[in-house]
Amino acid sequence: LATARLAQHLALEFSAIVDSQQVLSFPSSSFLSSSASMVQWVPPPFPLFKLNVDGSWFAESQSGGVGAVIRNEFGDFLAACARPIFRVGSAKIMECMAILEGIYFCSQIGIRSVIVESDNESLIYLLR
């Protein structure tokens, strides 16, 4: 229950940022240039929904967590989920788990047509 509350809190915080039209800045990583990349969330076209997912992995414990947020064409928050995941061998596998959990969550609440977004560009490329 605490995890669900945290996911909802983070989703509402994300919603406030999106609603205020702030631009998000993400630190550089293996697929971004050496300077920060400016990213702005774009709502999905009707009748699709947007599923934003992320995973976090800690090498020391071989564990972490995944989370997902679903929004409609207006950018309205619809639902979110998050959960810990244990015994995972890499960050990439955790990101895969985040995508799987997010898609499963959509199916559980009756959402069938989604655009999936993740910060792991290589996985999204493979899924295309």
mmCIF file with all atom_site columns, C-alpha atoms in Angstrom:
data_model
loop_
_atom_site.group_PDB
_atom_site.id
_atom_site.type_symbol
_atom_site.label_atom_id
_atom_site.label_alt_id
_atom_site.label_comp_id
_atom_site.label_asym_id
_atom_site.label_entity_id
_atom_site.label_seq_id
_atom_site.pdbx_PDB_ins_code
_atom_site.Cartn_x
_atom_site.Cartn_y
_atom_site.Cartn_z
_atom_site.occupancy
_atom_site.B_iso_or_equiv
_atom_site.pdbx_formal_charge
_atom_site.auth_seq_id
_atom_site.auth_comp_id
_atom_site.auth_asym_id
_atom_site.auth_atom_id
_atom_site.pdbx_PDB_model_num
ATOM 1   C CA . LEU A 1 1   ? 0.000  0.000   0.000   1.00 0.00 ? 1   LEU A CA 1
ATOM 2   C CA . ALA A 1 2   ? 2.868  2.394   0.771   1.00 0.00 ? 2   ALA A CA 1
ATOM 3   C CA . THR A 1 3   ? 4.352  1.705   -2.666  1.00 0.00 ? 3   THR A CA 1
ATOM 4   C CA . ALA A 1 4   ? 1.040  2.522   -4.350  1.00 0.00 ? 4   ALA A CA 1
ATOM 5   C CA . ARG A 1 5   ? 0.803  5.773   -2.383  1.00 0.00 ? 5   ARG A CA 1
ATOM 6   C CA . LEU A 1 6   ? 4.345  6.701   -3.382  1.00 0.00 ? 6   LEU A CA 1
ATOM 7   C CA . ALA A 1 7   ? 3.587  5.934   -7.046  1.00 0.00 ? 7   ALA A CA 1
ATOM 8   C CA . GLN A 1 8   ? 0.454  8.076   -6.895  1.00 0.00 ? 8   GLN A CA 1
ATOM 9   C CA . HIS A 1 9   ? 2.374  10.918  -5.202  1.00 0.00 ? 9   HIS A CA 1
ATOM 10  C CA . LEU A 1 10  ? 5.099  10.787  -7.860  1.00 0.00 ? 10  LEU A CA 1
ATOM 11  C CA . ALA A 1 11  ? 2.508  10.652  -10.642 1.00 0.00 ? 11  ALA A CA 1
ATOM 12  C CA . LEU A 1 12  ? 0.759  13.730  -9.251  1.00 0.00 ? 12  LEU A CA 1
ATOM 13  C CA . GLU A 1 13  ? 4.093  15.522  -8.939  1.00 0.00 ? 13  GLU A CA 1
ATOM 14  C CA . PHE A 1 14  ? 4.892  14.597  -12.546 1.00 0.00 ? 14  PHE A CA 1
ATOM 15  C CA . SER A 1 15  ? 1.431  15.825  -13.565 1.00 0.00 ? 15  SER A CA 1
ATOM 16  C CA . ALA A 1 16  ? 2.078  19.196  -11.936 1.00 0.00 ? 16  ALA A CA 1
ATOM 17  C CA . ILE A 1 17  ? 5.311  19.568  -13.891 1.00 0.00 ? 17  ILE A CA 1
ATOM 18  C CA . VAL A 1 18  ? 3.656  18.592  -17.173 1.00 0.00 ? 18  VAL A CA 1
ATOM 19  C CA . ASP A 1 19  ? 0.648  20.845  -16.493 1.00 0.00 ? 19  ASP A CA 1
ATOM 20  C CA . SER A 1 20  ? 2.911  23.823  -15.832 1.00 0.00 ? 20  SER A CA 1
ATOM 21  C CA . GLN A 1 21  ? 4.664  23.146  -19.183 1.00 0.00 ? 21  GLN A CA 1
ATOM 22  C CA . GLN A 1 22  ? 8.072  23.002  -17.544 1.00 0.00 ? 22  GLN A CA 1
ATOM 23  C CA . VAL A 1 23  ? 10.820 21.381  -19.559 1.00 0.00 ? 23  VAL A CA 1
ATOM 24  C CA . LEU A 1 24  ? 12.473 18.403  -17.886 1.00 0.00 ? 24  LEU A CA 1
ATOM 25  C CA . SER A 1 25  ? 16.250 18.105  -17.959 1.00 0.00 ? 25  SER A CA 1
ATOM 26  C CA . PHE A 1 26  ? 17.811 14.666  -17.743 1.00 0.00 ? 26  PHE A CA 1
ATOM 27  C CA . PRO A 1 27  ? 21.483 13.958  -17.068 1.00 0.00 ? 27  PRO A CA 1
ATOM 28  C CA . SER A 1 28  ? 23.573 12.555  -19.883 1.00 0.00 ? 28  SER A CA 1
ATOM 29  C CA . SER A 1 29  ? 23.760 8.806   -20.296 1.00 0.00 ? 29  SER A CA 1
ATOM 30  C CA . SER A 1 30  ? 25.093 6.322   -22.818 1.00 0.00 ? 30  SER A CA 1
ATOM 31  C CA . PHE A 1 31  ? 22.604 7.327   -25.495 1.00 0.00 ? 31  PHE A CA 1
ATOM 32  C CA . LEU A 1 32  ? 22.545 11.088  -24.890 1.00 0.00 ? 32  LEU A CA 1
ATOM 33  C CA . SER A 1 33  ? 25.151 13.688  -25.727 1.00 0.00 ? 33  SER A CA 1
ATOM 34  C CA . SER A 1 34  ? 27.553 14.817  -23.034 1.00 0.00 ? 34  SER A CA 1
ATOM 35  C CA . SER A 1 35  ? 25.332 17.802  -22.219 1.00 0.00 ? 35  SER A CA 1
ATOM 36  C CA . ALA A 1 36  ? 21.889 17.496  -20.638 1.00 0.00 ? 36  ALA A CA 1
ATOM 37  C CA . SER A 1 37  ? 19.055 16.729  -23.020 1.00 0.00 ? 37  SER A CA 1
ATOM 38  C CA . MET A 1 38  ? 15.865 18.769  -22.850 1.00 0.00 ? 38  MET A CA 1
ATOM 39  C CA . VAL A 1 39  ? 12.741 16.611  -23.006 1.00 0.00 ? 39  VAL A CA 1
ATOM 40  C CA . GLN A 1 40  ? 9.090  17.598  -22.880 1.00 0.00 ? 40  GLN A CA 1
ATOM 41  C CA . TRP A 1 41  ? 6.280  15.101  -22.382 1.00 0.00 ? 41  TRP A CA 1
ATOM 42  C CA . VAL A 1 42  ? 3.882  14.962  -25.330 1.00 0.00 ? 42  VAL A CA 1
ATOM 43  C CA . PRO A 1 43  ? 0.354  13.583  -24.881 1.00 0.00 ? 43  PRO A CA 1
ATOM 44  C CA . PRO A 1 44  ? -0.758 10.672  -27.062 1.00 0.00 ? 44  PRO A CA 1
ATOM 45  C CA . PRO A 1 45  ? -3.195 11.193  -29.927 1.00 0.00 ? 45  PRO A CA 1
ATOM 46  C CA . PHE A 1 46  ? -6.809 10.185  -29.265 1.00 0.00 ? 46  PHE A CA 1
ATOM 47  C CA . PRO A 1 47  ? -7.872 7.362   -28.771 1.00 0.00 ? 47  PRO A CA 1
ATOM 48  C CA . LEU A 1 48  ? -4.490 6.123   -27.500 1.00 0.00 ? 48  LEU A CA 1
ATOM 49  C CA . PHE A 1 49  ? -3.091 6.279   -23.976 1.00 0.00 ? 49  PHE A CA 1
ATOM 50  C CA . LYS A 1 50  ? 0.518  6.866   -22.977 1.00 0.00 ? 50  LYS A CA 1
ATOM 51  C CA . LEU A 1 51  ? 2.330  4.471   -20.660 1.00 0.00 ? 51  LEU A CA 1
ATOM 52  C CA . ASN A 1 52  ? 5.520  5.897   -19.139 1.00 0.00 ? 52  ASN A CA 1
ATOM 53  C CA . VAL A 1 53  ? 7.674  3.279   -17.419 1.00 0.00 ? 53  VAL A CA 1
ATOM 54  C CA . ASP A 1 54  ? 10.964 3.186   -15.575 1.00 0.00 ? 54  ASP A CA 1
ATOM 55  C CA . GLY A 1 55  ? 13.072 0.725   -13.669 1.00 0.00 ? 55  GLY A CA 1
ATOM 56  C CA . SER A 1 56  ? 15.711 1.233   -11.016 1.00 0.00 ? 56  SER A CA 1
ATOM 57  C CA . TRP A 1 57  ? 18.394 -1.364  -10.280 1.00 0.00 ? 57  TRP A CA 1
ATOM 58  C CA . PHE A 1 58  ? 20.995 -1.673  -7.533  1.00 0.00 ? 58  PHE A CA 1
ATOM 59  C CA . ALA A 1 59  ? 23.966 -3.884  -8.399  1.00 0.00 ? 59  ALA A CA 1
ATOM 60  C CA . GLU A 1 60  ? 24.903 -4.562  -4.762  1.00 0.00 ? 60  GLU A CA 1
ATOM 61  C CA . SER A 1 61  ? 21.555 -6.161  -3.916  1.00 0.00 ? 61  SER A CA 1
ATOM 62  C CA . GLN A 1 62  ? 20.619 -7.314  -7.433  1.00 0.00 ? 62  GLN A CA 1
ATOM 63  C CA . SER A 1 63  ? 17.225 -5.739  -6.813  1.00 0.00 ? 63  SER A CA 1
ATOM 64  C CA . GLY A 1 64  ? 15.279 -2.573  -7.455  1.00 0.00 ? 64  GLY A CA 1
ATOM 65  C CA . GLY A 1 65  ? 11.840 -1.576  -8.585  1.00 0.00 ? 65  GLY A CA 1
ATOM 66  C CA . VAL A 1 66  ? 9.623  -0.690  -11.498 1.00 0.00 ? 66  VAL A CA 1
ATOM 67  C CA . GLY A 1 67  ? 6.913  1.873   -11.977 1.00 0.00 ? 67  GLY A CA 1
ATOM 68  C CA . ALA A 1 68  ? 4.415  2.986   -14.578 1.00 0.00 ? 68  ALA A CA 1
ATOM 69  C CA . VAL A 1 69  ? 2.102  5.959   -15.143 1.00 0.00 ? 69  VAL A CA 1
ATOM 70  C CA . ILE A 1 70  ? -0.806 6.047   -17.605 1.00 0.00 ? 70  ILE A CA 1
ATOM 71  C CA . ARG A 1 71  ? -2.171 9.280   -19.085 1.00 0.00 ? 71  ARG A CA 1
ATOM 72  C CA . ASN A 1 72  ? -4.790 10.165  -21.685 1.00 0.00 ? 72  ASN A CA 1
ATOM 73  C CA . GLU A 1 73  ? -4.718 12.518  -24.687 1.00 0.00 ? 73  GLU A CA 1
ATOM 74  C CA . PHE A 1 74  ? -5.189 15.536  -22.401 1.00 0.00 ? 74  PHE A CA 1
ATOM 75  C CA . GLY A 1 75  ? -2.270 14.509  -20.200 1.00 0.00 ? 75  GLY A CA 1
ATOM 76  C CA . ASP A 1 76  ? -4.658 13.618  -17.376 1.00 0.00 ? 76  ASP A CA 1
ATOM 77  C CA . PHE A 1 77  ? -3.352 11.101  -14.858 1.00 0.00 ? 77  PHE A CA 1
ATOM 78  C CA . LEU A 1 78  ? -5.378 7.875   -15.057 1.00 0.00 ? 78  LEU A CA 1
ATOM 79  C CA . ALA A 1 79  ? -3.458 5.282   -13.060 1.00 0.00 ? 79  ALA A CA 1
ATOM 80  C CA . ALA A 1 80  ? -0.051 4.284   -11.736 1.00 0.00 ? 80  ALA A CA 1
ATOM 81  C CA . CYS A 1 81  ? 1.654  1.231   -10.334 1.00 0.00 ? 81  CYS A CA 1
ATOM 82  C CA . ALA A 1 82  ? 5.004  0.439   -8.748  1.00 0.00 ? 82  ALA A CA 1
ATOM 83  C CA . ARG A 1 83  ? 6.572  -2.576  -7.121  1.00 0.00 ? 83  ARG A CA 1
ATOM 84  C CA . PRO A 1 84  ? 9.893  -3.916  -5.935  1.00 0.00 ? 84  PRO A CA 1
ATOM 85  C CA . ILE A 1 85  ? 11.655 -6.570  -8.018  1.00 0.00 ? 85  ILE A CA 1
ATOM 86  C CA . PHE A 1 86  ? 14.259 -8.920  -6.533  1.00 0.00 ? 86  PHE A CA 1
ATOM 87  C CA . ARG A 1 87  ? 17.047 -11.079 -8.014  1.00 0.00 ? 87  ARG A CA 1
ATOM 88  C CA . VAL A 1 88  ? 17.512 -9.235  -11.301 1.00 0.00 ? 88  VAL A CA 1
ATOM 89  C CA . GLY A 1 89  ? 20.890 -9.451  -13.033 1.00 0.00 ? 89  GLY A CA 1
ATOM 90  C CA . SER A 1 90  ? 21.156 -6.072  -14.754 1.00 0.00 ? 90  SER A CA 1
ATOM 91  C CA . ALA A 1 91  ? 19.690 -2.613  -15.211 1.00 0.00 ? 91  ALA A CA 1
ATOM 92  C CA . LYS A 1 92  ? 18.590 -3.522  -18.747 1.00 0.00 ? 92  LYS A CA 1
ATOM 93  C CA . ILE A 1 93  ? 16.617 -6.510  -17.471 1.00 0.00 ? 93  ILE A CA 1
ATOM 94  C CA . MET A 1 94  ? 15.000 -4.241  -14.867 1.00 0.00 ? 94  MET A CA 1
ATOM 95  C CA . GLU A 1 95  ? 13.991 -1.810  -17.625 1.00 0.00 ? 95  GLU A CA 1
ATOM 96  C CA . CYS A 1 96  ? 12.479 -4.759  -19.539 1.00 0.00 ? 96  CYS A CA 1
ATOM 97  C CA . MET A 1 97  ? 10.585 -5.727  -16.400 1.00 0.00 ? 97  MET A CA 1
ATOM 98  C CA . ALA A 1 98  ? 9.255  -2.164  -16.139 1.00 0.00 ? 98  ALA A CA 1
ATOM 99  C CA . ILE A 1 99  ? 7.882  -2.350  -19.680 1.00 0.00 ? 99  ILE A CA 1
ATOM 100 C CA . LEU A 1 100 ? 6.329  -5.773  -19.054 1.00 0.00 ? 100 LEU A CA 1
ATOM 101 C CA . GLU A 1 101 ? 4.796  -4.697  -15.743 1.00 0.00 ? 101 GLU A CA 1
ATOM 102 C CA . GLY A 1 102 ? 3.407  -1.533  -17.334 1.00 0.00 ? 102 GLY A CA 1
ATOM 103 C CA . ILE A 1 103 ? 1.810  -3.405  -20.227 1.00 0.00 ? 103 ILE A CA 1
ATOM 104 C CA . TYR A 1 104 ? 0.406  -6.021  -17.843 1.00 0.00 ? 104 TYR A CA 1
ATOM 105 C CA . PHE A 1 105 ? -1.001 -3.248  -15.635 1.00 0.00 ? 105 PHE A CA 1
ATOM 106 C CA . CYS A 1 106 ? -2.706 -1.670  -18.666 1.00 0.00 ? 106 CYS A CA 1
ATOM 107 C CA . SER A 1 107 ? -4.310 -4.996  -19.556 1.00 0.00 ? 107 SER A CA 1
ATOM 108 C CA . GLN A 1 108 ? -5.499 -5.472  -15.958 1.00 0.00 ? 108 GLN A CA 1
ATOM 109 C CA . ILE A 1 109 ? -7.358 -2.149  -15.969 1.00 0.00 ? 109 ILE A CA 1
ATOM 110 C CA . GLY A 1 110 ? -8.777 -2.573  -19.470 1.00 0.00 ? 110 GLY A CA 1
ATOM 111 C CA . ILE A 1 111 ? -6.469 -0.301  -21.463 1.00 0.00 ? 111 ILE A CA 1
ATOM 112 C CA . ARG A 1 112 ? -5.498 -1.927  -24.748 1.00 0.00 ? 112 ARG A CA 1
ATOM 113 C CA . SER A 1 113 ? -4.120 0.827   -27.015 1.00 0.00 ? 113 SER A CA 1
ATOM 114 C CA . VAL A 1 114 ? -0.996 2.434   -25.576 1.00 0.00 ? 114 VAL A CA 1
ATOM 115 C CA . ILE A 1 115 ? 2.158  4.193   -26.606 1.00 0.00 ? 115 ILE A CA 1
ATOM 116 C CA . VAL A 1 116 ? 5.020  3.001   -24.403 1.00 0.00 ? 116 VAL A CA 1
ATOM 117 C CA . GLU A 1 117 ? 7.709  5.468   -23.325 1.00 0.00 ? 117 GLU A CA 1
ATOM 118 C CA . SER A 1 118 ? 10.881 4.573   -21.465 1.00 0.00 ? 118 SER A CA 1
ATOM 119 C CA . ASP A 1 119 ? 14.173 6.331   -20.842 1.00 0.00 ? 119 ASP A CA 1
ATOM 120 C CA . ASN A 1 120 ? 15.959 3.250   -22.189 1.00 0.00 ? 120 ASN A CA 1
ATOM 121 C CA . GLU A 1 121 ? 16.231 4.121   -25.868 1.00 0.00 ? 121 GLU A CA 1
ATOM 122 C CA . SER A 1 122 ? 17.911 0.852   -26.856 1.00 0.00 ? 122 SER A CA 1
ATOM 123 C CA . LEU A 1 123 ? 15.012 -1.245  -25.521 1.00 0.00 ? 123 LEU A CA 1
ATOM 124 C CA . ILE A 1 124 ? 12.397 0.899   -27.242 1.00 0.00 ? 124 ILE A CA 1
ATOM 125 C CA . TYR A 1 125 ? 14.394 0.541   -30.475 1.00 0.00 ? 125 TYR A CA 1
ATOM 126 C CA . LEU A 1 126 ? 14.424 -3.263  -30.090 1.00 0.00 ? 126 LEU A CA 1
ATOM 127 C CA . LEU A 1 127 ? 10.668 -3.348  -29.437 1.00 0.00 ? 127 LEU A CA 1
ATOM 128 C CA . ARG A 1 128 ? 9.896  -1.386  -32.591 1.00 0.00 ? 128 ARG A CA 1
#
